[in-house]
Amino acid sequence: MDVFKVSGNGPLNGQIKVGGAKNAALPILAATLLTDETVVLRNVPDLSDMRFMLEILRHVGAETVQPEPGVWEITSKQITHIAPYDLVRKMRASVCLLGPLVARMRKAEVSIPGGCVIGPRPIDLHIKGLKKLNCQVEIANGYVHVDASEIQGGPIFLGGRSGSTVTGTANIVMAATLAPGTTRLECAACEPEVVDLCNMLVKMGAKITGIGSPELVITGVEKLHGCEHSVIADRIEAGTFVIAGAITRGDVTVKGIAPKLLGAFLDKLEEAGLPMELGEDYIRVLPYEGSLKTVDVVTLPHPGYPTDLQAQLGALMTQTEGLSIITERIYPNRFMHVPELQRMGADISIEGPSAIIKGATKLSGAPVMASDLRASAALILAAFAAVGDTWIQRIYHLDRGYERFEQKLSAIGAKIERLKDTDMPKELLED
Ligand code: EPU
């Protein structure tokens, strides 16, 4: 298995470019099933999650051609309605197949994705939305079975315990594009990735208004057609690089990202006193003296502070003098990185849904274990600020969502190497 060896190496300096957004590309890939014409997608990141999704698309009948890196031409002339467990279990986002299959095939059998380390990931809202579209939905033998022969648009309130749902919104919008009548979706997710999906659906011929707002109105059409679409930039990757600059007190320009996609995040960093220069499509982090200020953060659906940048901000706050409180409102268990940061010397306690971080602590390198995608990023960021070597195991989590992470960061001065676990000193290896 691959591991990272990261050594604190002082300030990072230079320019780093953001790739296509994983969480936009996944439902967009699923949306290619909505038409029998060819869809050309650009700026698709090269990630293991994309490979899983492409494998599932091929399984249901899509032809996938990659004429050049980052570009996929997908044609789904004839497809089946079944997405089996052995493929779906590899990635929760494969639940995004429900909407397109229901719309195009008027039936779907999609395995329910398994558990997740960051907390329960129910799909009750996806099911509620489909039922409101007059579909018959049954759960049997680990699968969601949908009979959509009588599908019909209508009013749907899609809010849950934590507010809106990102992939739930994607599914219901996709299902409604080809449903007779008008669907009025209230409490729709407003994340930029949902906006990107809707924009692509409009290019395919869908009728959607209210894009980017919590109320989407979808008027069903007979047929969708092929289109060309370029996936938006990954705001979470961009935010992770911003923190890489901040935690090393470097001068880092994160290119290819519109700062407006990161409003709540940049607002918190501004409150912390991080000097930044914002351009149309870049964020430059500048060096600073002394300590940043502590911040209190609560994760919320967009435009609130994103849960996918919670762990990384926590890493930065270990280097900030005073008490910071980070409250996680989307995924109750998303603090799996905390015991690992503690092993590096961080002073963090968990009180209910909040992490209380006391800084600034001197971090020192240690062998640590990544538990999920964003936790992996947080551990690497902490390792940049630590004295000595940090060995990070289970980095396959990171490979799901960060493209060429170590190459991009090495190019601006990070000391990060991908090695095999057999290269690790024996006494540091997990059992
Ligand atoms: N929820 C329900 N019922 C549902 C669906 C969701 O109660 O039917 C709850 C969830 O338990 C959670 C909240 O609603 O508390 C929000 O979940 P959401 O459905 O929005 O999450 P998701 O669509 O499964 C996407 C991203 C996640 C990101 C969240 C929140 C993709 C493929 N995944 O997940 O990304 O954290 O939205 O923004 O888009 C990541 O990239 O690391 C990641 C986990």
mmCIF file with all atom_site columns, N, CA, C and O in Angstrom, residues 191-223:
data_model
loop_
_atom_site.group_PDB
_atom_site.id
_atom_site.type_symbol
_atom_site.label_atom_id
_atom_site.label_alt_id
_atom_site.label_comp_id
_atom_site.label_asym_id
_atom_site.label_entity_id
_atom_site.label_seq_id
_atom_site.pdbx_PDB_ins_code
_atom_site.Cartn_x
_atom_site.Cartn_y
_atom_site.Cartn_z
_atom_site.occupancy
_atom_site.B_iso_or_equiv
_atom_site.pdbx_formal_charge
_atom_site.auth_seq_id
_atom_site.auth_comp_id
_atom_site.auth_asym_id
_atom_site.auth_atom_id
_atom_site.pdbx_PDB_model_num
ATOM 1   N N  . GLU A 1 191 ? -25.138 24.233 -3.557  1.00 0.00 ? 191 GLU A N  1
ATOM 2   C CA . GLU A 1 191 ? -23.692 24.074 -3.750  1.00 0.00 ? 191 GLU A CA 1
ATOM 3   C C  . GLU A 1 191 ? -23.323 24.337 -5.215  1.00 0.00 ? 191 GLU A C  1
ATOM 4   O O  . GLU A 1 191 ? -24.075 23.966 -6.128  1.00 0.00 ? 191 GLU A O  1
ATOM 5   N N  . PRO A 1 192 ? -22.147 24.946 -5.455  1.00 0.00 ? 192 PRO A N  1
ATOM 6   C CA . PRO A 1 192 ? -21.719 25.219 -6.835  1.00 0.00 ? 192 PRO A CA 1
ATOM 7   C C  . PRO A 1 192 ? -21.698 23.963 -7.710  1.00 0.00 ? 192 PRO A C  1
ATOM 8   O O  . PRO A 1 192 ? -21.898 24.045 -8.920  1.00 0.00 ? 192 PRO A O  1
ATOM 9   N N  . GLU A 1 193 ? -21.501 22.798 -7.086  1.00 0.00 ? 193 GLU A N  1
ATOM 10  C CA . GLU A 1 193 ? -21.461 21.552 -7.861  1.00 0.00 ? 193 GLU A CA 1
ATOM 11  C C  . GLU A 1 193 ? -22.856 21.205 -8.388  1.00 0.00 ? 193 GLU A C  1
ATOM 12  O O  . GLU A 1 193 ? -22.997 20.645 -9.474  1.00 0.00 ? 193 GLU A O  1
ATOM 13  N N  . VAL A 1 194 ? -23.899 21.544 -7.612  1.00 0.00 ? 194 VAL A N  1
ATOM 14  C CA . VAL A 1 194 ? -25.280 21.318 -8.068  1.00 0.00 ? 194 VAL A CA 1
ATOM 15  C C  . VAL A 1 194 ? -25.588 22.308 -9.194  1.00 0.00 ? 194 VAL A C  1
ATOM 16  O O  . VAL A 1 194 ? -26.213 21.966 -10.192 1.00 0.00 ? 194 VAL A O  1
ATOM 17  N N  . VAL A 1 195 ? -25.101 23.530 -9.039  1.00 0.00 ? 195 VAL A N  1
ATOM 18  C CA . VAL A 1 195 ? -25.283 24.549 -10.083 1.00 0.00 ? 195 VAL A CA 1
ATOM 19  C C  . VAL A 1 195 ? -24.643 24.063 -11.392 1.00 0.00 ? 195 VAL A C  1
ATOM 20  O O  . VAL A 1 195 ? -25.229 24.161 -12.468 1.00 0.00 ? 195 VAL A O  1
ATOM 21  N N  . ASP A 1 196 ? -23.434 23.494 -11.275 1.00 0.00 ? 196 ASP A N  1
ATOM 22  C CA . ASP A 1 196 ? -22.730 23.028 -12.475 1.00 0.00 ? 196 ASP A CA 1
ATOM 23  C C  . ASP A 1 196 ? -23.518 21.917 -13.165 1.00 0.00 ? 196 ASP A C  1
ATOM 24  O O  . ASP A 1 196 ? -23.649 21.907 -14.394 1.00 0.00 ? 196 ASP A O  1
ATOM 25  N N  . LEU A 1 197 ? -24.054 20.990 -12.363 1.00 0.00 ? 197 LEU A N  1
ATOM 26  C CA . LEU A 1 197 ? -24.869 19.919 -12.938 1.00 0.00 ? 197 LEU A CA 1
ATOM 27  C C  . LEU A 1 197 ? -26.080 20.513 -13.662 1.00 0.00 ? 197 LEU A C  1
ATOM 28  O O  . LEU A 1 197 ? -26.381 20.142 -14.805 1.00 0.00 ? 197 LEU A O  1
ATOM 29  N N  . CYS A 1 198 ? -26.775 21.449 -13.000 1.00 0.00 ? 198 CYS A N  1
ATOM 30  C CA . CYS A 1 198 ? -27.974 22.045 -13.622 1.00 0.00 ? 198 CYS A CA 1
ATOM 31  C C  . CYS A 1 198 ? -27.603 22.755 -14.915 1.00 0.00 ? 198 CYS A C  1
ATOM 32  O O  . CYS A 1 198 ? -28.326 22.655 -15.915 1.00 0.00 ? 198 CYS A O  1
ATOM 33  N N  . ASN A 1 199 ? -26.478 23.471 -14.914 1.00 0.00 ? 199 ASN A N  1
ATOM 34  C CA . ASN A 1 199 ? -26.064 24.168 -16.137 1.00 0.00 ? 199 ASN A CA 1
ATOM 35  C C  . ASN A 1 199 ? -25.823 23.182 -17.277 1.00 0.00 ? 199 ASN A C  1
ATOM 36  O O  . ASN A 1 199 ? -26.167 23.440 -18.427 1.00 0.00 ? 199 ASN A O  1
ATOM 37  N N  . MET A 1 200 ? -25.229 22.047 -16.937 1.00 0.00 ? 200 MET A N  1
ATOM 38  C CA . MET A 1 200 ? -25.005 21.046 -17.984 1.00 0.00 ? 200 MET A CA 1
ATOM 39  C C  . MET A 1 200 ? -26.333 20.466 -18.462 1.00 0.00 ? 200 MET A C  1
ATOM 40  O O  . MET A 1 200 ? -26.540 20.268 -19.658 1.00 0.00 ? 200 MET A O  1
ATOM 41  N N  . LEU A 1 201 ? -27.275 20.216 -17.526 1.00 0.00 ? 201 LEU A N  1
ATOM 42  C CA . LEU A 1 201 ? -28.575 19.659 -17.919 1.00 0.00 ? 201 LEU A CA 1
ATOM 43  C C  . LEU A 1 201 ? -29.300 20.626 -18.867 1.00 0.00 ? 201 LEU A C  1
ATOM 44  O O  . LEU A 1 201 ? -29.933 20.208 -19.833 1.00 0.00 ? 201 LEU A O  1
ATOM 45  N N  . VAL A 1 202 ? -29.158 21.927 -18.600 1.00 0.00 ? 202 VAL A N  1
ATOM 46  C CA . VAL A 1 202 ? -29.779 22.925 -19.481 1.00 0.00 ? 202 VAL A CA 1
ATOM 47  C C  . VAL A 1 202 ? -29.162 22.832 -20.882 1.00 0.00 ? 202 VAL A C  1
ATOM 48  O O  . VAL A 1 202 ? -29.853 22.880 -21.893 1.00 0.00 ? 202 VAL A O  1
ATOM 49  N N  . LYS A 1 203 ? -27.827 22.639 -20.927 1.00 0.00 ? 203 LYS A N  1
ATOM 50  C CA . LYS A 1 203 ? -27.174 22.462 -22.254 1.00 0.00 ? 203 LYS A CA 1
ATOM 51  C C  . LYS A 1 203 ? -27.720 21.229 -22.966 1.00 0.00 ? 203 LYS A C  1
ATOM 52  O O  . LYS A 1 203 ? -27.727 21.168 -24.187 1.00 0.00 ? 203 LYS A O  1
ATOM 53  N N  . MET A 1 204 ? -28.154 20.233 -22.194 1.00 0.00 ? 204 MET A N  1
ATOM 54  C CA . MET A 1 204 ? -28.693 18.994 -22.790 1.00 0.00 ? 204 MET A CA 1
ATOM 55  C C  . MET A 1 204 ? -30.159 19.164 -23.211 1.00 0.00 ? 204 MET A C  1
ATOM 56  O O  . MET A 1 204 ? -30.767 18.225 -23.725 1.00 0.00 ? 204 MET A O  1
ATOM 57  N N  . GLY A 1 205 ? -30.726 20.327 -22.886 1.00 0.00 ? 205 GLY A N  1
ATOM 58  C CA . GLY A 1 205 ? -32.111 20.584 -23.297 1.00 0.00 ? 205 GLY A CA 1
ATOM 59  C C  . GLY A 1 205 ? -33.111 20.597 -22.147 1.00 0.00 ? 205 GLY A C  1
ATOM 60  O O  . GLY A 1 205 ? -34.314 20.729 -22.371 1.00 0.00 ? 205 GLY A O  1
ATOM 61  N N  . ALA A 1 206 ? -32.622 20.445 -20.908 1.00 0.00 ? 206 ALA A N  1
ATOM 62  C CA . ALA A 1 206 ? -33.544 20.452 -19.757 1.00 0.00 ? 206 ALA A CA 1
ATOM 63  C C  . ALA A 1 206 ? -34.045 21.870 -19.510 1.00 0.00 ? 206 ALA A C  1
ATOM 64  O O  . ALA A 1 206 ? -33.356 22.846 -19.837 1.00 0.00 ? 206 ALA A O  1
ATOM 65  N N  . LYS A 1 207 ? -35.263 21.951 -18.925 1.00 0.00 ? 207 LYS A N  1
ATOM 66  C CA . LYS A 1 207 ? -35.817 23.267 -18.581 1.00 0.00 ? 207 LYS A CA 1
ATOM 67  C C  . LYS A 1 207 ? -35.768 23.409 -17.074 1.00 0.00 ? 207 LYS A C  1
ATOM 68  O O  . LYS A 1 207 ? -36.540 22.756 -16.349 1.00 0.00 ? 207 LYS A O  1
ATOM 69  N N  . ILE A 1 208 ? -34.829 24.215 -16.605 1.00 0.00 ? 208 ILE A N  1
ATOM 70  C CA . ILE A 1 208 ? -34.662 24.393 -15.156 1.00 0.00 ? 208 ILE A CA 1
ATOM 71  C C  . ILE A 1 208 ? -34.536 25.884 -14.873 1.00 0.00 ? 208 ILE A C  1
ATOM 72  O O  . ILE A 1 208 ? -33.726 26.569 -15.519 1.00 0.00 ? 208 ILE A O  1
ATOM 73  N N  . THR A 1 209 ? -35.310 26.392 -13.931 1.00 0.00 ? 209 THR A N  1
ATOM 74  C CA . THR A 1 209 ? -35.107 27.784 -13.512 1.00 0.00 ? 209 THR A CA 1
ATOM 75  C C  . THR A 1 209 ? -34.800 27.797 -12.005 1.00 0.00 ? 209 THR A C  1
ATOM 76  O O  . THR A 1 209 ? -35.059 26.825 -11.298 1.00 0.00 ? 209 THR A O  1
ATOM 77  N N  . GLY A 1 210 ? -34.247 28.926 -11.565 1.00 0.00 ? 210 GLY A N  1
ATOM 78  C CA . GLY A 1 210 ? -33.902 29.070 -10.145 1.00 0.00 ? 210 GLY A CA 1
ATOM 79  C C  . GLY A 1 210 ? -32.551 28.455 -9.804  1.00 0.00 ? 210 GLY A C  1
ATOM 80  O O  . GLY A 1 210 ? -32.232 28.256 -8.631  1.00 0.00 ? 210 GLY A O  1
ATOM 81  N N  . ILE A 1 211 ? -31.743 28.160 -10.830 1.00 0.00 ? 211 ILE A N  1
ATOM 82  C CA . ILE A 1 211 ? -30.454 27.491 -10.596 1.00 0.00 ? 211 ILE A CA 1
ATOM 83  C C  . ILE A 1 211 ? -29.604 28.307 -9.624  1.00 0.00 ? 211 ILE A C  1
ATOM 84  O O  . ILE A 1 211 ? -29.440 29.518 -9.803  1.00 0.00 ? 211 ILE A O  1
ATOM 85  N N  . GLY A 1 212 ? -29.104 27.657 -8.587  1.00 0.00 ? 212 GLY A N  1
ATOM 86  C CA . GLY A 1 212 ? -28.277 28.339 -7.580  1.00 0.00 ? 212 GLY A CA 1
ATOM 87  C C  . GLY A 1 212 ? -29.102 28.815 -6.399  1.00 0.00 ? 212 GLY A C  1
ATOM 88  O O  . GLY A 1 212 ? -28.555 29.258 -5.398  1.00 0.00 ? 212 GLY A O  1
ATOM 89  N N  . SER A 1 213 ? -30.429 28.712 -6.495  1.00 0.00 ? 213 SER A N  1
ATOM 90  C CA . SER A 1 213 ? -31.290 29.129 -5.375  1.00 0.00 ? 213 SER A CA 1
ATOM 91  C C  . SER A 1 213 ? -31.872 27.881 -4.724  1.00 0.00 ? 213 SER A C  1
ATOM 92  O O  . SER A 1 213 ? -31.805 26.789 -5.294  1.00 0.00 ? 213 SER A O  1
ATOM 93  N N  . PRO A 1 214 ? -32.497 28.040 -3.536  1.00 0.00 ? 214 PRO A N  1
ATOM 94  C CA . PRO A 1 214 ? -33.070 26.841 -2.897  1.00 0.00 ? 214 PRO A CA 1
ATOM 95  C C  . PRO A 1 214 ? -34.396 26.397 -3.511  1.00 0.00 ? 214 PRO A C  1
ATOM 96  O O  . PRO A 1 214 ? -34.978 25.421 -3.057  1.00 0.00 ? 214 PRO A O  1
ATOM 97  N N  . GLU A 1 215 ? -34.873 27.122 -4.523  1.00 0.00 ? 215 GLU A N  1
ATOM 98  C CA . GLU A 1 215 ? -36.101 26.667 -5.184  1.00 0.00 ? 215 GLU A CA 1
ATOM 99  C C  . GLU A 1 215 ? -35.860 26.481 -6.680  1.00 0.00 ? 215 GLU A C  1
ATOM 100 O O  . GLU A 1 215 ? -35.652 27.443 -7.415  1.00 0.00 ? 215 GLU A O  1
ATOM 101 N N  . LEU A 1 216 ? -35.866 25.236 -7.089  1.00 0.00 ? 216 LEU A N  1
ATOM 102 C CA . LEU A 1 216 ? -35.638 24.920 -8.498  1.00 0.00 ? 216 LEU A CA 1
ATOM 103 C C  . LEU A 1 216 ? -36.969 24.515 -9.130  1.00 0.00 ? 216 LEU A C  1
ATOM 104 O O  . LEU A 1 216 ? -37.743 23.769 -8.511  1.00 0.00 ? 216 LEU A O  1
ATOM 105 N N  . VAL A 1 217 ? -37.212 25.021 -10.322 1.00 0.00 ? 217 VAL A N  1
ATOM 106 C CA . VAL A 1 217 ? -38.424 24.611 -11.038 1.00 0.00 ? 217 VAL A CA 1
ATOM 107 C C  . VAL A 1 217 ? -37.981 23.890 -12.313 1.00 0.00 ? 217 VAL A C  1
ATOM 108 O O  . VAL A 1 217 ? -37.247 24.442 -13.134 1.00 0.00 ? 217 VAL A O  1
ATOM 109 N N  . ILE A 1 218 ? -38.406 22.649 -12.414 1.00 0.00 ? 218 ILE A N  1
ATOM 110 C CA . ILE A 1 218 ? -37.984 21.814 -13.551 1.00 0.00 ? 218 ILE A CA 1
ATOM 111 C C  . ILE A 1 218 ? -39.236 21.439 -14.343 1.00 0.00 ? 218 ILE A C  1
ATOM 112 O O  . ILE A 1 218 ? -40.166 20.842 -13.790 1.00 0.00 ? 218 ILE A O  1
ATOM 113 N N  . THR A 1 219 ? -39.236 21.802 -15.619 1.00 0.00 ? 219 THR A N  1
ATOM 114 C CA . THR A 1 219 ? -40.361 21.424 -16.484 1.00 0.00 ? 219 THR A CA 1
ATOM 115 C C  . THR A 1 219 ? -39.881 20.272 -17.361 1.00 0.00 ? 219 THR A C  1
ATOM 116 O O  . THR A 1 219 ? -38.887 20.416 -18.089 1.00 0.00 ? 219 THR A O  1
ATOM 117 N N  . GLY A 1 220 ? -40.549 19.156 -17.220 1.00 0.00 ? 220 GLY A N  1
ATOM 118 C CA . GLY A 1 220 ? -40.098 17.955 -17.925 1.00 0.00 ? 220 GLY A CA 1
ATOM 119 C C  . GLY A 1 220 ? -40.135 18.121 -19.433 1.00 0.00 ? 220 GLY A C  1
ATOM 120 O O  . GLY A 1 220 ? -41.020 18.796 -19.978 1.00 0.00 ? 220 GLY A O  1
ATOM 121 N N  . VAL A 1 221 ? -39.148 17.541 -20.114 1.00 0.00 ? 221 VAL A N  1
ATOM 122 C CA . VAL A 1 221 ? -39.118 17.557 -21.588 1.00 0.00 ? 221 VAL A CA 1
ATOM 123 C C  . VAL A 1 221 ? -39.128 16.093 -22.058 1.00 0.00 ? 221 VAL A C  1
ATOM 124 O O  . VAL A 1 221 ? -38.893 15.170 -21.280 1.00 0.00 ? 221 VAL A O  1
ATOM 125 N N  . GLU A 1 222 ? -39.413 15.907 -23.354 1.00 0.00 ? 222 GLU A N  1
ATOM 126 C CA . GLU A 1 222 ? -39.502 14.553 -23.930 1.00 0.00 ? 222 GLU A CA 1
ATOM 127 C C  . GLU A 1 222 ? -38.153 13.853 -23.973 1.00 0.00 ? 222 GLU A C  1
ATOM 128 O O  . GLU A 1 222 ? -38.042 12.666 -23.737 1.00 0.00 ? 222 GLU A O  1
ATOM 129 N N  . LYS A 1 223 ? -37.117 14.650 -24.343 1.00 0.00 ? 223 LYS A N  1
ATOM 130 C CA . LYS A 1 223 ? -35.837 14.037 -24.672 1.00 0.00 ? 223 LYS A CA 1
ATOM 131 C C  . LYS A 1 223 ? -34.699 14.991 -24.333 1.00 0.00 ? 223 LYS A C  1
ATOM 132 O O  . LYS A 1 223 ? -34.874 16.207 -24.455 1.00 0.00 ? 223 LYS A O  1
#
